[in-house]
Amino acid sequence: MLPLPLSLSLPPKTHILPTPCLVLSNHTVSSIFNKMISLASISSPTQDIPLLSLLETCKSMDQLKQIHSHSIKTGLLTNPIVQNRIIAFCCTHEKGDMKYAYRMFDKIPQPSVFVWNNMIKGYNRIDCHRNGVLMYLDMLKSDVKPDNYTFPFLLKGFTRDVAVEFGKELHCHVVKFGFDSSVFVQNALISMYCLCGEIDVARGIFEMSCKDDVVTWNAMFSGYNRMKQYDETRKLFAEMERKGVLPTAVTIVLVLSACAKLKDLDVGKRAHRYVKECKIEPNLILENALTDMYAACGEMDVALEIFGTMNNRDVISWTAIVTGYVNRGQADLAREYFDQMPERDYVLWTAMIDGYLRVNRFKEALTLFREMQTSNIKPDEFTVVSILTACANLGALELGEWIKTYIEKHKVKNDIFVGNALIDMYCKCGDVEKAQRVFSEMPRKDKFTWTAMIVGLAINGHGEKALDMFSQMLKASIRPDEVTYVGVLCACTHTGMVEEGRKYFAGMTTHHGIEPNEAHYGCMVDLLGRAGHLKEALEVIKNMPMKPNSIVWGALLGACRVHRDAEMAEMAAKEILELDPDNGSVYVLLCNIYAACNRWDNLRELRKIMLDKGIKKTPGCSMIEMNGIVHEFVAGDQSHPETKEIYLKLDEMTSDLKSAGYMPDTSEVFLDIGEEDKESALYRHSEKLAMAFGLINSGPGVTIRIVKNLRMCVDCHRVAKLVSKVYDREVIVRDKTRFHHFRNGSCSCKDYW
DNA sequence: ATAGGGTTAG
């Protein structure tokens, strides 16, 4: 009668559903249960009610089969209510068997809408959503009309794919059958559209509803939370309060979850008050949500109080506490709770790994990851992002590569976050080609993807490619943000493209409405200063709309070092020390400059101030990864187990290089010592130790990758160039700001750094 | 005879 859009094609049902045949298994009958059945039929021989109440208490398929066989023997099965209830058990009970249900269902000549509804519900329960839809279509074909229950059952538990595939069409059916004003159906539709990501359609249905059922509101909150639109949840909750709809525990959980994300303690507390005022019985989920909200807002005392009074705690409760501390940068406190939890899942492990990342304790993050693997907890996409970040910071390419293989082999969800982290990891480990490969294989790219690639190309010395990438990004209609522009300016700086830099700096405001911040001014000062325009760089600083910070002055100081301008350096250093009196590296840099300018009196004076103030040079530290293990060296290090071999190799290296024309460059050594001692001070620099270690422990032709915490010194730069030539090795050194790719005697930075 | 909405990490 109703012209329904039945475009969903229906294959013969025997192809999809099990072949019908009713077989009752022979099994041992529990004597107690048998007695219960006898009693049930004896006590009321003419009624089937006792059997039905027995069905209500039925716990397993075994028991059900006994009831079933009993009903056949007694002839009760001919009563449709008994049949229906047996089917309903299989469809709704957590241990119910849908194959069994179907065999019975298939024997019924004209199943009622109740039975159809249950079959639909059953297939959704066991996640066979397509079978549920097919059942529904079958029902229509056999001229049975859906009722109020049909659509909630049908739509419930859809996966996203199924919802996208069938959602709209089923919505049409709802309207045509006239159930669009049923609040249960509306709620089901809202949930279904939220699942598809069609939050606006969901909101439309919500707006059409009478809005006096709390579940309708909850469904919307849930949808907004799922879409990470937490502010919408907050706004809608305020509207619900105005309307006087009373919240339930579910409402409170959803609102608290949004407040945790928004770090909105006020609304969070208000939600908390409803628990007492509305006499909502606190359950585990609600208590977890409360703990998490307070922890996320930094209120660890309150969080711990709730946590402490909980009767039951699960891994989510512990995770809330751990992440609370992690967010406050208190990794050690987080670890205390982490260690106390006996049953840790991958979320808790990842949260703790993330805790170390937040405070730049990357090696501990990797150590914990190894423990996680030993505990046989599988990493997921969140974990691999954290580990890739640690690899990026440590320059641990081998482990990073291993993670990539792991992702592919174990089918870890390869989402945009993972792609971005892979690009970052490859770039920060100096392997731009592999980063580009990941980039080109990514089906979706966001501004972070492009920015990672632009910054990555820039720090690896591919300025032109970085700028080309930037114009491609604009062509792809992705809006750059302030970080993208840092990458763009950085590309200009590292390749000395002064004019381009000026152009992009101007363009960020005019084209994209991004006001330059301190970082951008720092880039400009760097760009102009390094290119020798020191005065212009100073002008830029003087004309900044905000107070110049130590990064900006630091950029000028760095330029003064390159161009050996001691006077301007003194001024820049003074400015930095006013902002940041304990900045040891400023003193060191100024020492370098005095030494390079042969201003020994100034140098001695400064050294005295440093001694008086107890200012020490940040020890230079180099890391090299070998067979998945990160080895660390400080200058003059003798703690490595292979120290003897390393220093022997270093001697050999020095004499090899000297015969290839190496002359130590001691110009930047500011220690007040003889020339010979200066040479030996240089000789023990951490990156040289790491290079020697790398030469010993890797085969011919293998690239040596080193990460250094400070800038490379002039002498080490020279040595690395010669090593690349004399030993025919590619040497890649990542220093504090950029990469040096040494190949065949020259460096990618073209000695411009 | 059968209904709906929930917590944790990049």
XYZ file of C-alpha atoms in Angstrom, chain A residues 107-708:
602
model
C 8.971 -22.679 11.447
C 6.411 -20.028 12.277
C 4.095 -19.512 9.304
C 3.094 -15.961 10.109
C 5.331 -14.388 12.724
C 3.834 -11.488 14.620
C 5.475 -8.087 14.754
C 6.651 -8.983 18.256
C 8.685 -11.881 16.892
C 10.072 -9.829 14.010
C 11.067 -7.101 16.461
C 12.883 -9.601 18.605
C 14.713 -11.127 15.660
C 15.849 -7.642 14.607
C 16.967 -6.859 18.123
C 18.796 -10.161 18.328
C 20.828 -9.624 15.175
C 21.837 -6.201 16.378
C 22.805 -7.665 19.736
C 25.295 -9.986 18.077
C 26.488 -7.193 15.769
C 24.914 -8.612 12.607
C 23.326 -5.318 11.731
C 22.855 -6.193 8.089
C 20.857 -9.278 9.047
C 18.727 -7.000 11.204
C 18.023 -4.763 8.237
C 17.278 -7.773 6.040
C 14.878 -9.097 8.657
C 13.094 -5.774 8.664
C 12.758 -5.821 4.883
C 11.535 -9.408 5.022
C 8.960 -8.316 7.519
C 7.660 -5.654 5.168
C 7.571 -8.174 2.353
C 5.394 -10.458 4.384
C 2.991 -7.571 4.958
C 3.682 -7.068 8.630
C 3.741 -3.418 9.642
C 6.408 -2.098 11.982
C 5.308 -0.776 15.331
C 6.721 1.604 17.942
C 9.381 -0.900 18.929
C 10.640 -1.839 15.497
C 12.730 1.236 14.696
C 14.427 1.644 18.070
C 15.462 -2.033 17.854
C 16.501 -1.715 14.251
C 18.601 1.407 14.662
C 20.156 0.419 17.944
C 23.760 -0.584 17.890
C 24.384 0.215 14.227
C 28.011 0.635 13.382
C 28.953 3.832 11.634
C 29.147 2.135 8.230
C 25.751 0.507 8.525
C 24.249 3.774 9.757
C 25.679 5.654 6.786
C 24.462 2.960 4.402
C 20.899 2.557 5.641
C 20.217 5.476 7.974
C 18.589 7.980 5.653
C 16.389 5.397 3.973
C 15.189 3.966 7.256
C 14.416 7.494 8.367
C 12.087 7.729 5.332
C 10.371 4.559 6.462
C 9.879 6.067 9.920
C 8.143 9.052 8.396
C 6.036 7.041 5.996
C 4.846 4.706 8.726
C 4.069 7.706 10.890
C 6.402 7.022 13.790
C 8.281 10.278 13.520
C 6.514 11.695 16.528
C 7.295 8.742 18.769
C 9.859 9.907 21.289
C 11.601 6.525 21.375
C 11.952 6.567 17.614
C 13.156 10.166 17.669
C 15.777 9.302 20.235
C 16.923 6.333 18.190
C 17.159 8.514 15.074
C 19.119 11.186 16.917
C 21.602 8.587 18.129
C 21.856 7.081 14.673
C 22.575 10.423 12.981
C 25.114 11.304 15.660
C 26.848 8.042 14.874
C 27.063 8.998 11.184
C 28.541 12.339 12.157
C 25.412 14.067 10.828
C 25.108 16.095 13.977
C 23.061 18.839 12.309
C 20.416 16.400 11.099
C 20.318 15.006 14.619
C 19.893 18.511 15.980
C 17.052 19.094 13.521
C 15.161 16.090 14.877
C 15.957 17.252 18.381
C 14.512 20.688 17.654
C 11.314 19.106 16.294
C 10.881 16.962 19.385
C 8.977 18.054 22.465
C 12.229 18.208 24.451
C 10.681 16.976 27.663
C 12.325 13.583 27.658
C 15.751 13.606 29.266
C 16.973 10.819 26.980
C 16.495 13.067 23.952
C 18.842 15.580 25.547
C 21.277 12.872 26.527
C 21.402 11.601 22.958
C 22.323 15.095 21.762
C 24.976 15.534 24.458
C 26.412 12.192 23.472
C 26.500 13.249 19.818
C 28.238 16.525 20.522
C 30.769 14.816 22.762
C 31.452 12.259 20.057
C 32.123 15.089 17.605
C 34.341 16.760 20.200
C 31.959 19.743 20.206
C 32.054 19.954 23.966
C 31.022 23.562 24.023
C 27.712 22.622 22.349
C 27.094 20.086 25.104
C 27.709 22.792 27.680
C 25.375 25.244 25.935
C 22.650 22.665 25.482
C 22.927 21.608 29.108
C 22.279 25.207 30.166
C 19.201 25.186 27.936
C 18.027 21.963 29.521
C 18.428 23.500 32.961
C 16.355 26.484 31.885
C 13.649 24.157 30.626
C 13.620 22.409 33.979
C 14.234 18.924 32.612
C 15.799 16.922 35.408
C 19.107 15.247 34.628
C 19.819 11.564 35.153
C 23.109 9.894 35.966
C 23.756 9.585 32.232
C 23.232 13.315 31.728
C 25.681 14.099 34.485
C 28.282 11.733 33.053
C 27.995 13.320 29.612
C 28.145 16.862 30.943
C 31.086 16.037 33.224
C 32.887 14.496 30.298
C 32.466 17.706 28.313
C 33.537 19.804 31.315
C 36.678 17.685 31.709
C 37.594 18.381 28.092
C 36.747 22.080 28.425
C 38.440 22.271 31.822
C 35.285 24.020 33.022
C 35.320 23.542 36.770
C 32.283 25.773 37.371
C 29.843 23.844 35.216
C 31.497 20.646 36.404
C 30.744 21.540 39.998
C 27.199 22.478 39.063
C 26.732 19.061 37.470
C 28.174 17.517 40.619
C 25.579 19.316 42.761
C 22.747 17.703 40.789
C 23.900 14.307 41.991
C 22.980 15.264 45.539
C 20.009 17.480 44.729
C 18.322 15.006 42.404
C 19.300 12.050 44.576
C 21.068 10.391 41.697
C 22.535 7.108 42.826
C 26.274 7.362 42.111
C 27.556 4.384 40.132
C 31.071 3.544 38.999
C 30.796 5.372 35.698
C 29.477 8.503 37.348
C 32.184 8.453 39.996
C 34.803 7.957 37.304
C 33.432 10.909 35.381
C 33.546 13.030 38.532
C 37.092 11.980 39.353
C 38.155 12.659 35.795
C 36.519 16.087 35.680
C 38.188 17.250 38.892
C 41.527 15.726 37.856
C 41.332 17.316 34.418
C 40.642 20.691 36.021
C 43.714 20.265 38.170
C 41.726 19.755 41.392
C 43.667 16.697 42.441
C 42.611 16.952 46.078
C 38.927 16.639 45.226
C 39.655 13.968 42.621
C 41.583 11.912 45.148
C 38.857 12.361 47.735
C 36.227 10.918 45.409
C 38.649 8.242 44.261
C 39.367 7.327 47.884
C 35.743 6.896 48.858
C 34.742 4.784 45.874
C 33.587 1.246 46.664
C 34.760 -0.118 43.363
C 37.470 1.194 41.105
C 38.317 0.092 37.620
C 41.139 0.929 35.276
C 39.307 4.066 34.173
C 39.296 5.401 37.731
C 43.059 4.944 37.916
C 43.546 6.454 34.491
C 41.679 9.562 35.609
C 44.111 10.050 38.497
C 47.174 9.261 36.391
C 46.172 11.679 33.619
C 45.350 14.306 36.218
C 48.940 14.245 37.417
C 50.250 13.941 33.880
C 48.413 17.142 32.928
C 50.067 18.931 35.791
C 53.465 17.725 34.642
C 53.859 15.555 37.741
C 55.092 12.402 36.064
C 56.508 10.882 39.238
C 53.245 11.177 41.157
C 51.418 9.776 38.141
C 53.854 6.884 38.170
C 53.122 6.144 41.833
C 49.476 5.579 41.024
C 50.311 3.787 37.805
C 52.438 1.315 39.743
C 49.682 0.698 42.265
C 47.154 -0.389 39.659
C 47.462 -4.134 39.176
C 45.443 -4.448 35.984
C 46.663 -1.911 33.488
C 45.168 -1.643 30.063
C 46.632 0.035 27.009
C 44.966 3.365 27.824
C 46.642 3.521 31.220
C 50.015 2.526 29.773
C 49.688 5.139 27.060
C 48.642 7.806 29.541
C 51.755 7.115 31.591
C 54.029 7.083 28.531
C 52.444 10.380 27.571
C 53.225 11.647 31.070
C 56.931 11.234 30.428
C 56.624 12.917 27.050
C 54.988 15.988 28.560
C 58.036 16.610 30.713
C 60.506 15.699 27.970
C 61.579 12.455 29.630
C 61.729 10.595 26.363
C 64.050 7.803 27.362
C 61.805 6.886 30.268
C 58.877 6.897 27.853
C 60.680 4.321 25.714
C 61.665 2.245 28.744
C 58.044 2.135 29.800
C 57.026 1.150 26.285
C 59.402 -1.821 26.450
C 57.824 -2.831 29.762
C 54.416 -2.535 28.166
C 55.488 -4.953 25.457
C 56.859 -7.363 28.062
C 53.450 -7.252 29.758
C 51.880 -8.273 26.450
C 49.697 -5.190 26.234
C 49.102 -4.281 22.621
C 49.769 -0.689 21.625
C 47.064 1.112 19.708
C 47.128 4.232 17.579
C 47.424 6.488 20.611
C 50.401 4.538 21.931
C 52.263 4.552 18.635
C 51.786 8.318 18.323
C 53.379 8.763 21.752
C 56.250 6.442 20.944
C 56.851 8.075 17.564
C 56.991 11.436 19.339
C 59.615 10.068 21.720
C 61.565 8.669 18.744
C 61.363 12.049 17.020
C 62.804 13.791 20.033
C 65.533 11.233 20.583
C 66.326 10.819 16.906
C 65.656 7.116 17.349
C 65.083 6.189 13.719
C 65.466 2.433 14.145
C 62.737 2.215 16.755
C 60.609 4.616 14.710
C 60.945 2.333 11.696
C 60.089 -0.643 13.861
C 56.920 1.123 14.976
C 55.970 1.781 11.362
C 56.369 -1.906 10.547
C 54.414 -2.784 13.661
C 51.556 -0.523 12.559
C 51.411 -2.220 9.176
C 51.790 -5.755 10.474
C 49.334 -5.479 13.345
C 46.859 -3.293 11.500
C 47.015 -0.502 14.033
C 44.506 2.112 12.965
C 46.545 4.342 10.702
C 44.726 7.615 11.226
C 45.801 11.165 10.527
C 47.468 11.510 13.936
C 49.637 8.474 13.226
C 50.555 9.809 9.783
C 51.476 13.183 11.210
C 53.579 11.573 13.941
C 55.368 9.415 11.351
C 56.195 12.471 9.241
C 57.468 14.279 12.305
C 59.520 11.282 13.383
C 61.159 10.812 9.972
C 61.899 14.531 9.628
C 63.350 14.848 13.104
C 65.478 11.774 12.454
C 66.765 13.383 9.281
C 65.090 11.089 6.771
C 63.117 13.497 4.621
C 62.557 11.053 1.767
C 60.693 8.608 3.979
C 58.704 11.465 5.480
C 57.652 12.506 1.996
C 56.642 8.964 1.173
C 54.361 8.847 4.223
C 53.028 12.274 3.292
C 52.131 11.256 -0.247
C 50.462 8.050 0.931
C 48.181 9.806 3.388
C 44.584 9.862 2.105
C 43.671 12.872 4.211
C 45.980 15.724 5.149
C 45.247 18.441 7.674
C 47.163 21.597 8.503
C 49.316 19.633 10.926
C 50.330 17.235 8.157
C 51.419 20.063 5.876
C 53.059 21.980 8.705
C 55.070 18.934 9.829
C 56.315 18.471 6.286
C 57.154 22.162 5.792
C 59.033 22.410 9.093
C 60.714 19.064 8.395
C 61.984 20.148 4.989
C 63.118 23.480 6.402
C 65.196 22.099 9.270
C 66.766 19.559 6.922
C 68.010 22.313 4.653
C 65.470 21.953 1.834
C 64.265 25.535 1.903
C 62.931 25.638 -1.649
C 61.052 22.384 -1.272
C 59.530 23.673 1.949
C 58.256 26.801 0.229
C 56.977 24.743 -2.674
C 55.124 22.579 -0.160
C 53.634 25.737 1.333
C 52.225 26.884 -1.991
C 50.801 23.390 -2.572
C 49.173 23.626 0.826
C 47.503 26.890 -0.134
C 46.395 25.354 -3.432
C 44.795 22.516 -1.486
C 42.830 25.190 0.419
C 44.328 24.298 3.781
C 44.630 27.366 5.957
C 48.071 27.815 7.440
C 48.365 28.722 11.105
C 51.073 30.487 13.069
C 53.149 27.316 13.341
C 53.060 26.814 9.568
C 54.485 30.303 9.209
C 57.259 29.513 11.671
C 58.175 26.673 9.313
C 58.014 28.922 6.269
C 60.220 31.591 7.838
C 62.531 28.899 9.143
C 62.921 27.585 5.586
C 63.996 31.052 4.473
C 66.393 31.425 7.418
C 68.159 28.123 6.990
C 68.771 28.785 3.317
C 69.464 32.492 3.561
C 66.473 33.559 1.441
C 66.158 37.040 2.864
C 63.843 38.567 0.281
C 61.439 35.626 0.322
C 61.419 35.785 4.097
C 60.399 39.439 4.089
C 57.638 38.659 1.606
C 56.175 35.792 3.639
C 56.439 37.744 6.864
C 54.357 40.527 5.358
C 51.962 38.028 3.773
C 51.008 36.294 6.970
C 48.950 39.288 8.080
C 47.696 40.470 4.712
C 46.812 37.044 3.300
C 45.866 35.034 6.335
C 45.161 37.520 9.105
C 47.762 35.987 11.395
C 49.495 38.560 13.587
C 53.177 37.717 14.024
C 54.104 36.556 17.520
C 57.488 36.497 19.261
C 58.485 33.333 17.445
C 57.940 34.966 14.042
C 59.900 38.044 15.043
C 62.619 35.687 16.262
C 62.673 34.056 12.810
C 62.964 37.443 11.113
C 65.790 38.519 13.411
C 67.482 35.196 12.723
C 66.960 35.552 8.985
C 68.281 39.105 8.759
C 71.015 38.641 11.354
C 72.501 35.526 9.861
C 72.535 37.095 6.449
C 74.652 39.874 7.960
C 71.973 42.568 8.271
C 72.543 42.992 11.989
C 71.367 46.592 12.148
C 68.151 45.820 10.339
C 67.618 42.880 12.670
C 67.952 45.223 15.626
C 65.435 47.585 14.013
C 62.949 44.746 13.754
C 63.331 44.115 17.478
C 62.888 47.777 18.310
C 59.715 47.992 16.246
C 58.044 44.926 17.726
C 54.516 45.668 18.985
C 55.164 43.508 22.029
C 58.058 43.304 24.446
C 60.887 41.311 22.862
C 61.494 38.050 24.719
C 64.721 36.167 25.250
C 64.164 34.089 22.099
C 64.227 37.206 19.933
C 67.317 38.598 21.615
C 68.850 35.132 21.479
C 68.434 35.108 17.710
C 70.319 38.395 17.519
C 73.028 37.044 19.819
C 73.423 33.991 17.592
C 73.827 36.235 14.565
C 76.426 38.292 16.421
C 78.418 35.106 16.915
C 78.362 34.247 13.224
C 79.412 37.769 12.261
C 81.686 38.298 15.237
C 80.082 41.511 16.460
C 81.087 41.674 20.115
C 79.462 45.016 20.875
C 76.002 44.161 19.693
C 76.413 40.758 21.333
C 77.036 42.444 24.677
C 73.862 44.441 24.289
C 71.773 41.426 23.320
C 73.241 39.373 26.168
C 72.441 42.151 28.648
C 68.826 42.222 27.491
C 68.466 38.452 27.818
C 70.030 38.370 31.266
C 67.589 41.017 32.431
C 64.711 38.791 31.373
C 66.314 35.526 32.388
C 69.247 36.030 34.828
C 70.114 32.349 35.123
C 70.423 31.709 31.411
C 73.759 29.932 31.361
C 73.876 29.513 27.608
C 73.950 33.286 27.111
C 77.141 33.535 29.121
C 78.638 30.688 27.156
C 77.690 32.229 23.833
C 79.182 35.556 24.860
C 82.361 33.724 25.911
C 82.482 32.090 22.467
C 82.156 35.479 20.843
C 84.851 37.128 23.001
C 87.170 34.225 22.238
C 86.482 34.413 18.518
C 87.112 38.195 18.599
C 90.290 37.732 20.646
C 88.879 39.917 23.442
C 90.644 38.062 26.171
C 90.232 40.712 28.871
C 86.466 40.739 28.424
C 86.521 36.969 28.421
C 88.441 36.713 31.689
C 86.084 39.183 33.333
C 83.038 37.260 32.178
C 84.510 33.936 33.294
C 84.990 35.440 36.755
C 81.362 36.574 36.899
C 80.289 33.094 35.848
C 82.399 31.485 38.561
C 81.079 33.915 41.195
C 77.502 33.322 40.201
C 78.038 29.612 39.918
C 76.902 29.554 36.306
C 77.892 26.404 34.521
C 77.926 25.560 30.871
C 75.125 23.208 29.886
C 77.039 20.014 29.188
C 77.039 19.130 25.523
C 75.329 15.818 25.019
C 75.090 13.653 21.926
C 72.891 10.661 21.355
C 73.309 7.891 18.866
C 70.942 5.005 18.377
C 72.468 1.613 17.719
C 70.379 -1.546 17.354
C 67.398 0.136 18.958
C 69.293 1.371 21.985
C 70.008 5.058 22.508
C 73.561 5.741 23.686
C 74.347 9.059 25.311
C 77.692 10.820 25.483
C 78.713 13.990 27.275
C 81.980 15.790 26.592
C 84.915 13.790 27.922
C 82.582 10.918 28.762
C 84.279 7.798 30.116
C 81.235 6.009 31.438
C 80.363 3.989 28.349
C 81.272 0.299 28.552
C 83.193 0.630 25.278
C 85.105 3.728 26.377
C 88.526 2.247 25.664
C 87.670 1.304 22.104
C 85.989 4.660 21.544
C 89.052 6.693 22.524
C 91.319 4.417 20.486
C 89.071 4.975 17.502
C 89.096 8.706 18.187
C 92.936 8.731 18.057
C 92.905 6.799 14.810
C 90.229 9.118 13.423
C 92.150 12.263 14.307
C 95.335 11.068 12.645
C 93.430 9.885 9.550
C 91.736 13.256 9.279
C 94.948 15.181 9.882
C 96.589 13.430 6.972
C 93.561 14.516 4.932
C 94.306 18.127 5.892
C 92.424 18.564 9.193
C 93.496 21.482 11.367
C 91.722 21.840 14.683
C 89.759 25.100 14.887
C 90.136 26.358 18.437
C 88.782 29.830 17.795
C 85.649 29.270 19.848
C 87.285 27.562 22.811
C 87.091 30.079 25.601
C 88.837 28.141 28.328
C 91.886 30.047 29.449
C 94.322 27.290 28.603
C 97.167 26.569 26.243
C 96.632 25.794 22.563
C 97.400 22.108 23.067
C 94.847 21.793 25.848
C 92.305 23.594 23.721
C 92.789 20.949 21.086
C 92.256 18.169 23.573
C 89.143 19.904 24.896
C 87.796 19.966 21.358
C 88.881 16.393 20.837
C 86.561 15.190 23.595
C 83.390 16.912 22.363
C 80.387 14.650 22.701
C 79.546 14.471 19.007
C 83.087 13.262 18.245
C 82.704 10.487 20.826
C 79.386 9.542 19.268
C 80.933 9.549 15.788
C 83.746 7.254 16.914
C 81.216 4.955 18.563
C 79.147 4.942 15.386
C 82.168 4.079 13.229
C 83.043 1.143 15.483
C 79.551 -0.281 15.709
C 78.208 -0.074 12.180
C 79.236 -1.631 8.925
C 80.822 0.233 6.012
C 78.551 2.669 4.231
C 75.969 2.776 7.020
C 74.706 6.271 7.817
C 75.727 7.637 11.208
C 72.972 9.633 12.909
C 73.633 11.821 15.899
C 71.389 14.096 17.921
C 73.008 16.903 19.878
